[in-house]
PDB file of C-alpha atoms and ligand atoms in Angstrom:
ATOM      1  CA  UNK A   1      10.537 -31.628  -0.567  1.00  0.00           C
ATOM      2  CA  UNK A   2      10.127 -28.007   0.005  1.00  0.00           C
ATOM      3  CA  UNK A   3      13.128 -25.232   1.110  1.00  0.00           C
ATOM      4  CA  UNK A   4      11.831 -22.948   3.908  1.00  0.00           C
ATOM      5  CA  UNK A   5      14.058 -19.931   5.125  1.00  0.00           C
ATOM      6  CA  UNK A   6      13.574 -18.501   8.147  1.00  0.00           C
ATOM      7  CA  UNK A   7      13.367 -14.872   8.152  1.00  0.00           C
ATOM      8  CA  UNK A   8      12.406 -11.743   9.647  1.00  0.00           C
ATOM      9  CA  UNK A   9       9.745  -9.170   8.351  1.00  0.00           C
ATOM     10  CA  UNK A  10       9.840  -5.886   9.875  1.00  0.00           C
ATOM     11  CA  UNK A  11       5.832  -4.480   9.314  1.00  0.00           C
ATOM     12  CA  UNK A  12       5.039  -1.322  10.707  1.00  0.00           C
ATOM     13  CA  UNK A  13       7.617  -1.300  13.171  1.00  0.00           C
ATOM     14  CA  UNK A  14       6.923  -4.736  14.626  1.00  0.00           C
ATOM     15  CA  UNK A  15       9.360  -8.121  13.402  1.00  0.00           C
ATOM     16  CA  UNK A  16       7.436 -11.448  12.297  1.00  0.00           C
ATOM     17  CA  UNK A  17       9.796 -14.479  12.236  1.00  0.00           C
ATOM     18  CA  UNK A  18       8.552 -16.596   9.402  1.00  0.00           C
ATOM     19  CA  UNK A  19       9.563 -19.538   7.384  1.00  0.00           C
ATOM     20  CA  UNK A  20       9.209 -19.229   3.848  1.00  0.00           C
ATOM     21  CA  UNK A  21       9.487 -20.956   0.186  1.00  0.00           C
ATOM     22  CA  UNK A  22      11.986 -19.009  -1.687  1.00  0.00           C
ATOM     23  CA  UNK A  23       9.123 -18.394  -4.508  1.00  0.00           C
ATOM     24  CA  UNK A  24       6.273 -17.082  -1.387  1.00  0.00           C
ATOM     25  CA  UNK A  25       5.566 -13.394  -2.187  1.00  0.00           C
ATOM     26  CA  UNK A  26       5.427 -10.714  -0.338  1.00  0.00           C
ATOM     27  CA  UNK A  27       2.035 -10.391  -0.843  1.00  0.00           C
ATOM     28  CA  UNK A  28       1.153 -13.696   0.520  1.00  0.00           C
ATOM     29  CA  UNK A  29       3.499 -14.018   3.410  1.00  0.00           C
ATOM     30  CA  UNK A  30       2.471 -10.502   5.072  1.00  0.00           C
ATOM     31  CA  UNK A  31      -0.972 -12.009   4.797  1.00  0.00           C
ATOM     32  CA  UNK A  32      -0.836 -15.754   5.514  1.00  0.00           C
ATOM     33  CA  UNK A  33       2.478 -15.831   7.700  1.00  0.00           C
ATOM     34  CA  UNK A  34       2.055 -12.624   9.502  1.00  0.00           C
ATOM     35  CA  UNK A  35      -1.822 -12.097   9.812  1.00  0.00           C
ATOM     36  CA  UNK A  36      -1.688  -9.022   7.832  1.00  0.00           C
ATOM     37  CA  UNK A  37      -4.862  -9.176   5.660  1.00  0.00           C
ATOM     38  CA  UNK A  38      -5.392  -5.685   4.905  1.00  0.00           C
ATOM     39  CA  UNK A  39      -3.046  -5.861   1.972  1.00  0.00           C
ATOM     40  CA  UNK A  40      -5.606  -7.075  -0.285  1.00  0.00           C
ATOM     41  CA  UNK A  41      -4.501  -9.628  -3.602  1.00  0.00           C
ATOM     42  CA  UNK A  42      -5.974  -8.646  -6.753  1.00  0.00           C
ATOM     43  CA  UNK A  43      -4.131  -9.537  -9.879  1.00  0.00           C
ATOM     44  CA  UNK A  44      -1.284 -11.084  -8.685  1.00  0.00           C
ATOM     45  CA  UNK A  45       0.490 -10.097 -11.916  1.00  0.00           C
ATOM     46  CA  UNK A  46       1.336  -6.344 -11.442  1.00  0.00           C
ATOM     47  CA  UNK A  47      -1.354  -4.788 -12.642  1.00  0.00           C
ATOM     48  CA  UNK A  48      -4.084  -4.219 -10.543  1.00  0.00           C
ATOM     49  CA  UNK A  49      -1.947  -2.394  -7.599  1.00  0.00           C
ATOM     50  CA  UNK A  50      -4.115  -3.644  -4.842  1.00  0.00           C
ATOM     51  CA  UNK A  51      -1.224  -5.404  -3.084  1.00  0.00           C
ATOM     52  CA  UNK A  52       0.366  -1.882  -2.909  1.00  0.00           C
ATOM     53  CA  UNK A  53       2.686  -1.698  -0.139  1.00  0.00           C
ATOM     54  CA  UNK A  54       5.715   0.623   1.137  1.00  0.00           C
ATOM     55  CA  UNK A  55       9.709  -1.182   1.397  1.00  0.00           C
ATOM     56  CA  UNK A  56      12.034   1.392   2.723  1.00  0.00           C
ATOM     57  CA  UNK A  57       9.817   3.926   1.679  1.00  0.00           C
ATOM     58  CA  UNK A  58       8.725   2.697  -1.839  1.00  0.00           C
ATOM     59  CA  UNK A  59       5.590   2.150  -3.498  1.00  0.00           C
ATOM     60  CA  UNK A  60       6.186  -1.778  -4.233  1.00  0.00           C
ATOM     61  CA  UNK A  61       3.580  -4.340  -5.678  1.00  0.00           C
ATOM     62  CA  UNK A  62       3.843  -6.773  -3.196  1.00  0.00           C
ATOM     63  CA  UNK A  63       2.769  -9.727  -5.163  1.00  0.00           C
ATOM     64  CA  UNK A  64       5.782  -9.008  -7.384  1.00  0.00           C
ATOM     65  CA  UNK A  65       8.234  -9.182  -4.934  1.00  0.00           C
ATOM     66  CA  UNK A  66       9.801 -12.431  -3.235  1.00  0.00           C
ATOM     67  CA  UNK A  67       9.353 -12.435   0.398  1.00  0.00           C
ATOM     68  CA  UNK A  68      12.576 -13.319   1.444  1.00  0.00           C
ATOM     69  CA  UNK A  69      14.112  -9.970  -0.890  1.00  0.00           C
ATOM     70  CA  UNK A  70      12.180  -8.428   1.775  1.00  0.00           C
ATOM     71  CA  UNK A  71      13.502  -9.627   4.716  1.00  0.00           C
ATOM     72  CA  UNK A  72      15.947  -6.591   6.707  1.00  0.00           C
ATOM     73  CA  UNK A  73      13.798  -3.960   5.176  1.00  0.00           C
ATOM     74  CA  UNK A  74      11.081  -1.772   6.398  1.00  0.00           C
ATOM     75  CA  UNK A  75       7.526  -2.855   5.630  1.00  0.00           C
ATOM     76  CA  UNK A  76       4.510  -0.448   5.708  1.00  0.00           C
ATOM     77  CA  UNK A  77       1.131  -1.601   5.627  1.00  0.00           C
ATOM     78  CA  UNK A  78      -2.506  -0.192   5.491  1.00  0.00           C
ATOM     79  CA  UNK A  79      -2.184  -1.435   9.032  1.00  0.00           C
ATOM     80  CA  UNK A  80       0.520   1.025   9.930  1.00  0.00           C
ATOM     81  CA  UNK A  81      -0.862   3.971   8.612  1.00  0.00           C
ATOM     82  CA  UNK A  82      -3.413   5.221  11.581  1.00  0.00           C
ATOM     83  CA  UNK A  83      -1.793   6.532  14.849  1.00  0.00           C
ATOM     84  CA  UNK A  84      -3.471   4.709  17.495  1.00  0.00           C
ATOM     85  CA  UNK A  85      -7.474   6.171  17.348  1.00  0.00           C
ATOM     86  CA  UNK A  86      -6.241   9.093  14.959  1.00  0.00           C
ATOM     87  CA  UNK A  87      -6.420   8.171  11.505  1.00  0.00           C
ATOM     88  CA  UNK A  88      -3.681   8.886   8.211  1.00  0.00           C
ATOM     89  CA  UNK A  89      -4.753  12.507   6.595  1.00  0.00           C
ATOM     90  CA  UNK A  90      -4.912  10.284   3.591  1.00  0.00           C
ATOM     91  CA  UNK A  91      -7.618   8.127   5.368  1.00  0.00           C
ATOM     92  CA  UNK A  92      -9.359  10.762   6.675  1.00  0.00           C
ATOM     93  CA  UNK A  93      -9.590  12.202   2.593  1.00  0.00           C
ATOM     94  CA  UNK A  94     -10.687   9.154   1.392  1.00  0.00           C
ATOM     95  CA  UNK A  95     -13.396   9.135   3.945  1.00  0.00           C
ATOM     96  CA  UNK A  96     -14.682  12.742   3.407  1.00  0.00           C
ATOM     97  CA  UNK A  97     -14.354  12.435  -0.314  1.00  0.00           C
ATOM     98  CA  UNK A  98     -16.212   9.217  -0.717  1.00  0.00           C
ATOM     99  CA  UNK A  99     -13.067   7.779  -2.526  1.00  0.00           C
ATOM    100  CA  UNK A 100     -14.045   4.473  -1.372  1.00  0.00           C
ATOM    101  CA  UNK A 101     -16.579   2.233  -2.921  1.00  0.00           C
ATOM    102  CA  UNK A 102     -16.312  -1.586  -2.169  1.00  0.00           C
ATOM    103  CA  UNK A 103     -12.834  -0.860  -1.023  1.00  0.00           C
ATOM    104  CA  UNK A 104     -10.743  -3.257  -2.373  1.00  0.00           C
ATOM    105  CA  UNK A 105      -8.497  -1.280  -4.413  1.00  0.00           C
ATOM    106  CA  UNK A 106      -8.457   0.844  -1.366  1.00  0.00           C
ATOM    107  CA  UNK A 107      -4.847   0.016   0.659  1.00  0.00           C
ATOM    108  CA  UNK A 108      -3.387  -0.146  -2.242  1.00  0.00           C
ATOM    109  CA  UNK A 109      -4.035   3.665  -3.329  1.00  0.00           C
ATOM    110  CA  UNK A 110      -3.558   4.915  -0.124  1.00  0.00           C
ATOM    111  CA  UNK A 111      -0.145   3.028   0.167  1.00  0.00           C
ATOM    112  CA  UNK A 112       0.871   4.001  -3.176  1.00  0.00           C
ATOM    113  CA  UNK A 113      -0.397   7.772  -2.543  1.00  0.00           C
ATOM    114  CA  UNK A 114       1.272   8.577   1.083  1.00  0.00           C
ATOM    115  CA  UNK A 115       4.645   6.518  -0.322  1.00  0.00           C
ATOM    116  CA  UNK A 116       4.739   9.636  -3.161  1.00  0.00           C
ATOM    117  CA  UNK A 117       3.706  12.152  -0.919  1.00  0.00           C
ATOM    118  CA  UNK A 118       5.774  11.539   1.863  1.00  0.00           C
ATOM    119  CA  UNK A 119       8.920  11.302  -0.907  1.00  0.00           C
ATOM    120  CA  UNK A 120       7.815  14.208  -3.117  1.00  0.00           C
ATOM    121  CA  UNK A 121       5.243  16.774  -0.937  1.00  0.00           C
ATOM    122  CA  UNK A 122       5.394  19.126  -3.881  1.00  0.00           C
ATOM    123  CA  UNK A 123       4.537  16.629  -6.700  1.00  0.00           C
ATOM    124  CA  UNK A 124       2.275  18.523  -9.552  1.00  0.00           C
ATOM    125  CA  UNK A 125      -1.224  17.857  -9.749  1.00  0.00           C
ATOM    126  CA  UNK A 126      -0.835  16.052 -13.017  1.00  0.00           C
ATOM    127  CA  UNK A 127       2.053  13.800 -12.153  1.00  0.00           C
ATOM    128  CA  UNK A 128       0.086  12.552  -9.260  1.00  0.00           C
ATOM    129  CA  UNK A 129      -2.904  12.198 -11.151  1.00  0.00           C
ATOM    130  CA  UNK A 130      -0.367  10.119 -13.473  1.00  0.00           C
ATOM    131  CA  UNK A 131       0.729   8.155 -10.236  1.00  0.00           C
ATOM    132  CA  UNK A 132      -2.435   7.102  -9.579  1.00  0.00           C
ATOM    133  CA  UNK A 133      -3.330   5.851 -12.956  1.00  0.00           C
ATOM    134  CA  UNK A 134      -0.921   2.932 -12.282  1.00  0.00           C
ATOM    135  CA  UNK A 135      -3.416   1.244  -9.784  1.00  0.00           C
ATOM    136  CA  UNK A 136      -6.952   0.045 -10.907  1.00  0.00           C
ATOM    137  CA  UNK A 137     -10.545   0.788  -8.712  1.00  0.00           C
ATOM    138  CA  UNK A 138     -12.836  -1.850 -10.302  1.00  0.00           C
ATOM    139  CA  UNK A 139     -15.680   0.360  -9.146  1.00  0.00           C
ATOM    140  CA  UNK A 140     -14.318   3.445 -11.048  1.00  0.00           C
ATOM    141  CA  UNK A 141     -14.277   5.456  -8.585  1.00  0.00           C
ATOM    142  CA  UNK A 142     -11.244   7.244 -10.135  1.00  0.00           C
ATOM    143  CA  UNK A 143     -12.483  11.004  -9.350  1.00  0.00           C
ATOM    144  CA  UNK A 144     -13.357  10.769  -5.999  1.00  0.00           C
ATOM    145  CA  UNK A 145     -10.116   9.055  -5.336  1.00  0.00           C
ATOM    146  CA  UNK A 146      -8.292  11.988  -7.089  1.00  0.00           C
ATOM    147  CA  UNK A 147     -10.258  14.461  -4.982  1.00  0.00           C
ATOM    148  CA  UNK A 148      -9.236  12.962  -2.085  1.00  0.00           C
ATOM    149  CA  UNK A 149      -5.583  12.489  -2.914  1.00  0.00           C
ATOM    150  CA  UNK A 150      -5.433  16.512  -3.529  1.00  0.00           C
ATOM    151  CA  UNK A 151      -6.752  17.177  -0.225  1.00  0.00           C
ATOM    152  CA  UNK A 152      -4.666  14.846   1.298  1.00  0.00           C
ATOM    153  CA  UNK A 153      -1.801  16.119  -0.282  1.00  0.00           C
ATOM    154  CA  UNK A 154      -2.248  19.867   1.157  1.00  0.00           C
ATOM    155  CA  UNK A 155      -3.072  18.207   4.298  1.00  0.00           C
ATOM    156  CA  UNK A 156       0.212  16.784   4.431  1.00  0.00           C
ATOM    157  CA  UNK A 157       2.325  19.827   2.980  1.00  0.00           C
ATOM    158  CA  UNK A 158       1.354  21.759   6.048  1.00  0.00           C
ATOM    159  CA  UNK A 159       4.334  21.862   8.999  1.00  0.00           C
TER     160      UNK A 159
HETATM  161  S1  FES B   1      -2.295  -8.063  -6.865  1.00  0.00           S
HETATM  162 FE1  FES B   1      -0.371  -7.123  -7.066  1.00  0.00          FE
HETATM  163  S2  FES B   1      -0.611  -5.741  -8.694  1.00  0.00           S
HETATM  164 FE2  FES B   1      -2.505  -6.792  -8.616  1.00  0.00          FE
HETATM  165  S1  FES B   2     -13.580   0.915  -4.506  1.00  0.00           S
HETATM  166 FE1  FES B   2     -14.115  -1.009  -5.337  1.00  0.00          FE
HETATM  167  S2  FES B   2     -12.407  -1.598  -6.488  1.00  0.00           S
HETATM  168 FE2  FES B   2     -12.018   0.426  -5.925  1.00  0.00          FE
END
């Protein structure tokens, strides 16, 4: 016999009553239970940081997290992150920098990249090159990604 909880999951602004295991992730439940697929799985052991989402602001690996320790909190997705037509600055970097390859790894960077930015605008150039050594790009696209977080970055700083 398997426990389910209902809960609520609050993703970019909109509330998904679910039913959930206590052991579901995060990971899988904003995918499978709320039709959120562009959270992408890699690792599913911490490492990789494709599952990179924001909870109340934070960079968190989503596949390390228990869905239900979720529930109450704010979610932010890859989904969230464009204003209707208008797309993130960090989207828009990404796309003029080529810091995209096959794209996997990419919600996960640009989750983990806007949560630091958005926390600490005036981060140094070498502790956010050290942020983003935490998540893995399988294609190694690791400059172009860097180039684009930098222009991001003083896109963002301006009022
Ligand atoms: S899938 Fe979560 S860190 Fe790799
Ligand atoms: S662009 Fe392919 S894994 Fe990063």
């Amino acid at each position: 016999m398997t426990d389910k909880t209902s809960i609520t999951l609050t993703i970019n602004g909109r509330d998904h009553a679910i039913s959930v295991e206590s052991r579901r992730t995060l990971a899988d439940a904003i995918r499978e239970e709320c039709g959120q697929t562009g959270t992408h799985i890699g690792c599913e052991h911490g490492i990789c940081g494709a599952c990179t989402v924001l909870v109340d602001g934070e960079p968190v690996r989503s596949c390390l997290m228990f869905a239900q320790q979720a529930a109450g909190k704010e979610i932010r997705t890859i989904e969230g992150l464009a204003r209707g037509d208008e797309m993130h600055p960090m989207q828009k970097a990404f796309m003029e920098h080529h810091g995209l390859q096959c794209g996997f790894c990419t919600p996960g960077f640009l989750m983990l990249a806007v949560g630091v930015l958005e926390k600490e605008p005036d981060i140094s150039d070498d502790d956010l090159v050290d942020v983003l050594s935490s998540n893995l790009c399988r294609c190694t696209g690791y400059q172009n990604i860097i180039k684009a977080v930098r222009a991001a970055a003083i896109e963002m700083r301006q009022p």
